Amino acid sequence: MDWDDLRVFLAVARAESLSGAGRVLKCDAATVGRRIARLEEGLGAKLFVKSPQGYALTDAGARLMPHAEQAEQAMAAATEDLGGAAGQLTGQLRIGAPDGCANYLLPQVCAALCDANPGLEIHIVALPRVFNLSRREADMAIGVSPPAAGRLTVQKLSDYHLHLAAHRDYLAAHPPIRSRSDLRGHRMIGYIPDMIFDKELDYLSVTGAETVGLGSNSVSVQMQMVRAGAGLGIVHDFAIPACPGVVKVLADDIALTRSFWLIRHADDRRSDRLNRLAGALADGFRREVARLETQARHDSQG
């Protein structure tokens, strides 16, 4: 058994299909199938069972999984040790994050990490949903609430703040808003109610509104609606500096605090490389939230 065989095995186990594994490995499904058959023959054990839902691990495959993951971590550590500059982080890191965080925070944080570690390659997977780390959709994920189940490690990254906001052009063209009662008759922007993937994102009731006039499952789309002067919406303070003209409304009355959490697979605690990456990401993340929220306060007061 060699590492390349284990790499193919891990790809199939995580994608649950030959074609999905092939896309990751950049080869066709038939080649992946032959590699798995060769590995099974060499081990004398069936590793997968095919069903209408895809390829599922057998008991033997499940027993092989932790050993294959340990080999993967060892190879990543060896690559970093031999190929990187002393003390620098190298290799590829895939981060899953909700789209607001991915659009307005992670680009700056990840750019700084890559500047400090030229051998590091970071992929940001931005989706408005929870990531499956067991299937290795990402090496680590950022969530808006800590998961209640799974073999995961969780650390709090940072609190963040949200306020009701609108573009100055919208406010100039509509009746003044001095209290919550003045919100009646104004168009509200927010999440599509049946597409909210985490209860921490359900904050429309704070405004007293029962429905949204303009909705999206993407917080970035919502922010662009606000920026276009289409109505009022609850927005992240850290996104305000990226949207000139957007200001807080009733800031002393309508204010929310939420948290970001860094979520990792439990087995990754044994990886010094991933521990260092997580630490560097967390430090940069906290600094960027603080910087942007401070700028948002100044912008709204100006």
Short mmCIF file of C-alpha atoms in Angstrom, two decimals:
data_model
loop_
_atom_site.label_atom_id
_atom_site.label_comp_id
_atom_site.label_asym_id
_atom_site.label_seq_id
_atom_site.Cartn_x
_atom_site.Cartn_y
_atom_site.Cartn_z
CA MET A 1 0.00 0.00 0.00
CA ASP A 2 1.37 3.42 -0.90
CA TRP A 3 0.29 6.98 -0.20
CA ASP A 4 -1.10 7.52 -3.69
CA ASP A 5 -3.53 4.63 -3.21
CA LEU A 6 -4.64 6.09 0.12
CA ARG A 7 -5.10 9.50 -1.52
CA VAL A 8 -7.53 7.94 -4.03
CA PHE A 9 -9.31 6.07 -1.22
CA LEU A 10 -9.80 9.31 0.75
CA ALA A 11 -11.14 11.14 -2.29
CA VAL A 12 -13.79 8.48 -2.93
CA ALA A 13 -14.74 8.25 0.74
CA ARG A 14 -15.27 12.01 0.93
CA ALA A 15 -16.98 12.52 -2.42
CA GLU A 16 -19.00 9.29 -2.12
CA SER A 17 -18.65 8.82 -5.88
CA LEU A 18 -16.00 7.93 -8.42
CA SER A 19 -16.78 10.96 -10.57
CA GLY A 20 -16.60 13.34 -7.60
CA ALA A 21 -13.27 11.85 -6.55
CA GLY A 22 -12.06 12.15 -10.14
CA ARG A 23 -12.76 15.88 -10.16
CA VAL A 24 -10.69 16.30 -7.01
CA LEU A 25 -7.87 14.12 -8.32
CA LYS A 26 -8.08 15.51 -11.86
CA CYS A 27 -8.58 12.14 -13.55
CA ASP A 28 -11.53 10.22 -14.97
CA ALA A 29 -13.91 8.04 -12.95
CA ALA A 30 -12.75 4.84 -14.67
CA THR A 31 -9.18 5.43 -13.51
CA VAL A 32 -10.40 6.05 -9.96
CA GLY A 33 -12.40 2.82 -10.09
CA ARG A 34 -9.37 0.82 -11.23
CA ARG A 35 -7.24 2.31 -8.45
CA ILE A 36 -9.81 1.39 -5.81
CA ALA A 37 -10.11 -2.15 -7.22
CA ARG A 38 -6.32 -2.50 -7.07
CA LEU A 39 -6.23 -1.27 -3.47
CA GLU A 40 -9.01 -3.65 -2.45
CA GLU A 41 -7.22 -6.55 -4.12
CA GLY A 42 -3.97 -5.72 -2.38
CA LEU A 43 -5.68 -5.50 1.02
CA GLY A 44 -7.92 -8.49 0.43
CA ALA A 45 -10.92 -6.50 1.65
CA LYS A 46 -13.88 -4.67 0.14
CA LEU A 47 -13.65 -0.98 1.04
CA PHE A 48 -16.81 0.40 -0.57
CA VAL A 49 -20.32 -0.75 -1.32
CA LYS A 50 -22.18 0.94 -4.18
CA SER A 51 -25.77 2.05 -3.67
CA PRO A 52 -28.18 4.45 -5.41
CA GLN A 53 -26.88 7.15 -3.03
CA GLY A 54 -23.24 6.58 -4.05
CA TYR A 55 -20.20 4.82 -2.63
CA ALA A 56 -20.41 4.06 1.10
CA LEU A 57 -17.62 2.72 3.30
CA THR A 58 -17.76 -0.89 4.39
CA ASP A 59 -16.62 -1.84 7.89
CA ALA A 60 -13.14 -2.45 6.47
CA GLY A 61 -13.19 0.94 4.75
CA ALA A 62 -14.26 2.66 7.96
CA ARG A 63 -11.35 1.02 9.80
CA LEU A 64 -8.92 2.17 7.11
CA MET A 65 -10.19 5.77 7.17
CA PRO A 66 -8.36 7.05 10.29
CA HIS A 67 -5.09 5.46 9.12
CA ALA A 68 -5.45 7.11 5.71
CA GLU A 69 -6.14 10.48 7.35
CA GLN A 70 -3.05 10.11 9.54
CA ALA A 71 -0.99 9.38 6.44
CA GLU A 72 -2.47 12.48 4.79
CA GLN A 73 -1.50 14.65 7.75
CA ALA A 74 2.00 13.15 7.83
CA MET A 75 2.50 13.89 4.13
CA ALA A 76 1.31 17.48 4.58
CA ALA A 77 3.70 17.94 7.52
CA ALA A 78 6.60 16.45 5.56
CA THR A 79 5.89 18.68 2.57
CA GLU A 80 5.86 21.75 4.78
CA ASP A 81 9.01 20.71 6.66
CA LEU A 82 11.04 19.93 3.55
CA GLY A 83 9.63 22.42 1.06
CA GLY A 84 8.89 25.53 3.08
CA ALA A 85 11.06 28.19 4.58
CA ALA A 86 11.80 27.85 8.27
CA GLY A 87 8.81 28.78 10.36
CA GLN A 88 6.56 29.45 7.36
CA LEU A 89 3.28 27.76 6.54
CA THR A 90 2.98 26.06 3.18
CA GLY A 91 0.60 23.87 1.19
CA GLN A 92 -3.08 24.30 0.52
CA LEU A 93 -5.80 25.33 2.97
CA ARG A 94 -9.51 25.25 2.13
CA ILE A 95 -11.77 27.35 4.34
CA GLY A 96 -15.55 27.10 4.27
CA ALA A 97 -17.47 30.18 5.35
CA PRO A 98 -20.87 31.85 5.09
CA ASP A 99 -20.87 34.30 2.22
CA GLY A 100 -20.90 37.51 4.27
CA CYS A 101 -17.76 36.48 6.13
CA ALA A 102 -16.22 35.15 2.90
CA ASN A 103 -16.90 38.39 1.01
CA TYR A 104 -16.11 41.07 3.55
CA LEU A 105 -13.58 39.56 6.00
CA LEU A 106 -11.65 36.58 4.67
CA PRO A 107 -10.14 38.19 1.53
CA GLN A 108 -8.07 40.62 3.60
CA VAL A 109 -7.25 38.05 6.30
CA CYS A 110 -6.17 35.39 3.81
CA ALA A 111 -4.20 37.83 1.68
CA ALA A 112 -2.17 38.84 4.76
CA LEU A 113 -1.57 35.16 5.61
CA CYS A 114 -0.34 34.44 2.10
CA ASP A 115 1.88 37.54 2.12
CA ALA A 116 3.52 36.29 5.32
CA ASN A 117 3.77 32.72 4.00
CA PRO A 118 4.55 32.72 0.26
CA GLY A 119 4.27 28.94 0.02
CA LEU A 120 0.69 28.95 1.33
CA GLU A 121 -2.31 28.57 -0.98
CA ILE A 122 -5.77 29.37 0.43
CA HIS A 123 -9.13 28.49 -1.15
CA ILE A 124 -12.26 30.15 0.24
CA VAL A 125 -15.47 28.18 -0.28
CA ALA A 126 -18.34 30.63 0.18
CA LEU A 127 -21.76 29.06 0.63
CA PRO A 128 -24.80 30.08 2.68
CA ARG A 129 -24.99 26.77 4.53
CA VAL A 130 -23.23 24.53 7.06
CA PHE A 131 -20.14 22.67 5.81
CA ASN A 132 -19.54 18.94 6.17
CA LEU A 133 -16.00 18.59 7.51
CA SER A 134 -16.28 14.81 7.76
CA ARG A 135 -16.47 14.70 3.97
CA ARG A 136 -13.57 17.18 3.82
CA GLU A 137 -15.53 19.81 1.93
CA ALA A 138 -13.08 22.11 3.70
CA ASP A 139 -10.09 21.79 6.03
CA MET A 140 -11.79 24.10 8.49
CA ALA A 141 -15.02 26.08 8.52
CA ILE A 142 -16.33 29.27 10.03
CA GLY A 143 -19.85 29.12 11.42
CA VAL A 144 -22.28 31.48 13.12
CA SER A 145 -23.11 28.94 15.83
CA PRO A 146 -21.15 26.06 17.37
CA PRO A 147 -22.24 22.63 16.10
CA ALA A 148 -24.05 20.42 18.59
CA ALA A 149 -22.82 17.07 17.24
CA GLY A 150 -19.97 15.45 15.37
CA ARG A 151 -16.28 14.74 15.99
CA LEU A 152 -15.31 18.39 15.84
CA THR A 153 -13.28 20.95 17.73
CA VAL A 154 -14.72 24.43 18.06
CA GLN A 155 -13.17 27.71 19.14
CA LYS A 156 -14.74 31.14 19.29
CA LEU A 157 -13.20 33.53 16.79
CA SER A 158 -14.91 36.82 17.51
CA ASP A 159 -18.14 38.57 18.32
CA TYR A 160 -19.49 40.77 15.57
CA HIS A 161 -22.24 43.37 15.43
CA LEU A 162 -25.15 44.11 13.14
CA HIS A 163 -27.40 47.15 12.76
CA LEU A 164 -30.33 48.28 10.71
CA ALA A 165 -28.95 50.27 7.79
CA ALA A 166 -29.88 52.00 4.56
CA HIS A 167 -28.21 54.04 1.83
CA ARG A 168 -28.23 57.80 2.28
CA ASP A 169 -30.09 58.15 -1.03
CA TYR A 170 -32.90 55.92 0.22
CA LEU A 171 -33.18 57.87 3.47
CA ALA A 172 -33.24 61.19 1.60
CA ALA A 173 -36.08 60.02 -0.65
CA HIS A 174 -38.34 58.57 2.09
CA PRO A 175 -40.00 59.78 5.29
CA PRO A 176 -37.62 60.25 8.22
CA ILE A 177 -37.04 57.37 10.66
CA ARG A 178 -36.82 58.54 14.27
CA SER A 179 -38.26 55.49 16.05
CA ARG A 180 -39.28 51.90 15.34
CA SER A 181 -42.83 53.00 14.66
CA ASP A 182 -41.53 55.02 11.69
CA LEU A 183 -40.37 51.79 10.01
CA ARG A 184 -43.92 50.96 8.98
CA GLY A 185 -44.30 51.54 5.28
CA HIS A 186 -40.60 51.13 4.54
CA ARG A 187 -39.39 48.20 2.45
CA MET A 188 -37.40 45.66 4.46
CA ILE A 189 -34.55 43.60 3.02
CA GLY A 190 -33.55 40.26 4.55
CA TYR A 191 -33.25 36.51 4.31
CA ILE A 192 -35.81 34.38 2.51
CA PRO A 193 -37.53 32.94 5.62
CA ASP A 194 -37.56 29.28 4.59
CA MET A 195 -33.90 29.40 3.47
CA ILE A 196 -32.36 30.55 6.75
CA PHE A 197 -29.80 27.82 7.48
CA ASP A 198 -28.99 28.85 11.07
CA LYS A 199 -31.27 30.26 13.77
CA GLU A 200 -28.64 32.90 14.56
CA LEU A 201 -29.48 34.54 11.21
CA ASP A 202 -33.18 34.92 11.96
CA TYR A 203 -33.24 38.53 13.11
CA LEU A 204 -36.04 40.16 11.12
CA SER A 205 -38.32 40.25 14.16
CA VAL A 206 -35.95 42.74 15.79
CA THR A 207 -37.21 45.37 13.36
CA GLY A 208 -40.86 44.60 14.06
CA ALA A 209 -41.41 43.64 10.41
CA GLU A 210 -43.30 40.45 9.59
CA THR A 211 -42.17 40.04 5.98
CA VAL A 212 -39.35 41.10 3.68
CA GLY A 213 -40.08 43.10 0.55
CA LEU A 214 -36.80 42.02 -1.00
CA GLY A 215 -35.16 38.79 0.09
CA SER A 216 -32.14 36.62 -0.69
CA ASN A 217 -30.44 33.59 0.85
CA SER A 218 -27.17 35.50 0.39
CA VAL A 219 -26.21 38.18 2.88
CA SER A 220 -23.95 39.74 0.23
CA VAL A 221 -26.90 40.11 -2.15
CA GLN A 222 -28.90 41.68 0.66
CA MET A 223 -26.09 44.16 1.25
CA GLN A 224 -26.04 45.09 -2.43
CA MET A 225 -29.80 45.68 -2.28
CA VAL A 226 -29.26 48.05 0.63
CA ARG A 227 -26.40 49.71 -1.23
CA ALA A 228 -28.66 50.19 -4.27
CA GLY A 229 -31.10 52.19 -2.14
CA ALA A 230 -33.79 49.51 -2.33
CA GLY A 231 -34.76 49.55 1.33
CA LEU A 232 -33.61 48.92 4.89
CA GLY A 233 -31.87 45.78 6.11
CA ILE A 234 -29.96 44.31 9.03
CA VAL A 235 -26.31 44.37 7.91
CA HIS A 236 -22.94 43.39 9.34
CA ASP A 237 -21.02 46.38 10.67
CA PHE A 238 -17.85 44.95 9.10
CA ALA A 239 -19.48 45.15 5.65
CA ILE A 240 -20.40 48.85 5.87
CA PRO A 241 -16.93 50.19 4.92
CA ALA A 242 -17.14 48.28 1.62
CA CYS A 243 -20.44 49.99 0.73
CA PRO A 244 -20.04 53.79 0.54
CA GLY A 245 -23.20 55.68 1.41
CA VAL A 246 -24.66 52.94 3.62
CA VAL A 247 -25.27 54.18 7.18
CA LYS A 248 -26.80 52.79 10.35
CA VAL A 249 -30.42 53.60 11.20
CA LEU A 250 -31.72 53.73 14.80
CA ALA A 251 -28.27 52.51 15.85
CA ASP A 252 -28.94 52.93 19.58
CA ASP A 253 -32.22 51.04 19.39
CA ILE A 254 -31.68 48.21 16.90
CA ALA A 255 -28.37 46.46 17.52
CA LEU A 256 -27.45 42.78 17.50
CA THR A 257 -24.41 40.82 18.56
CA ARG A 258 -23.51 37.44 17.09
CA SER A 259 -20.36 35.30 17.06
CA PHE A 260 -18.15 33.52 14.56
CA TRP A 261 -16.76 30.08 15.42
CA LEU A 262 -13.84 28.19 13.90
CA ILE A 263 -14.80 24.55 13.39
CA ARG A 264 -12.29 21.78 12.68
CA HIS A 265 -12.29 18.00 12.44
CA ALA A 266 -11.29 16.50 15.79
CA ASP A 267 -8.47 14.46 14.26
CA ASP A 268 -6.79 17.64 13.01
CA ARG A 269 -5.73 18.53 16.55
CA ARG A 270 -2.79 16.18 16.00
CA SER A 271 -1.57 18.28 13.06
CA ASP A 272 0.89 20.96 14.11
CA ARG A 273 0.50 22.56 10.67
CA LEU A 274 -3.27 22.92 10.97
CA ASN A 275 -2.98 24.13 14.56
CA ARG A 276 -0.60 26.86 13.43
CA LEU A 277 -2.86 27.76 10.52
CA ALA A 278 -5.88 27.95 12.81
CA GLY A 279 -4.00 30.19 15.23
CA ALA A 280 -2.80 32.54 12.49
CA LEU A 281 -6.27 32.68 10.92
CA ALA A 282 -7.93 33.44 14.27
CA ASP A 283 -5.51 36.26 15.11
CA GLY A 284 -5.92 37.90 11.71
CA PHE A 285 -9.67 37.44 11.77
CA ARG A 286 -10.11 39.19 15.11
CA ARG A 287 -7.96 42.11 14.05
CA GLU A 288 -9.90 42.56 10.82
CA VAL A 289 -13.32 42.49 12.52
CA ALA A 290 -12.14 45.12 15.00
CA ARG A 291 -10.63 47.30 12.26
CA LEU A 292 -13.71 47.27 10.04
CA GLU A 293 -16.20 47.77 12.87
CA THR A 294 -14.21 50.78 14.08
CA GLN A 295 -14.24 52.21 10.56
CA ALA A 296 -18.01 51.58 10.31
CA ARG A 297 -18.58 53.59 13.49
CA HIS A 298 -16.62 56.50 12.08
CA ASP A 299 -18.40 56.29 8.69
CA SER A 300 -21.85 56.37 10.32
CA GLN A 301 -20.90 59.35 12.48
CA GLY A 302 -19.44 61.28 9.53
#
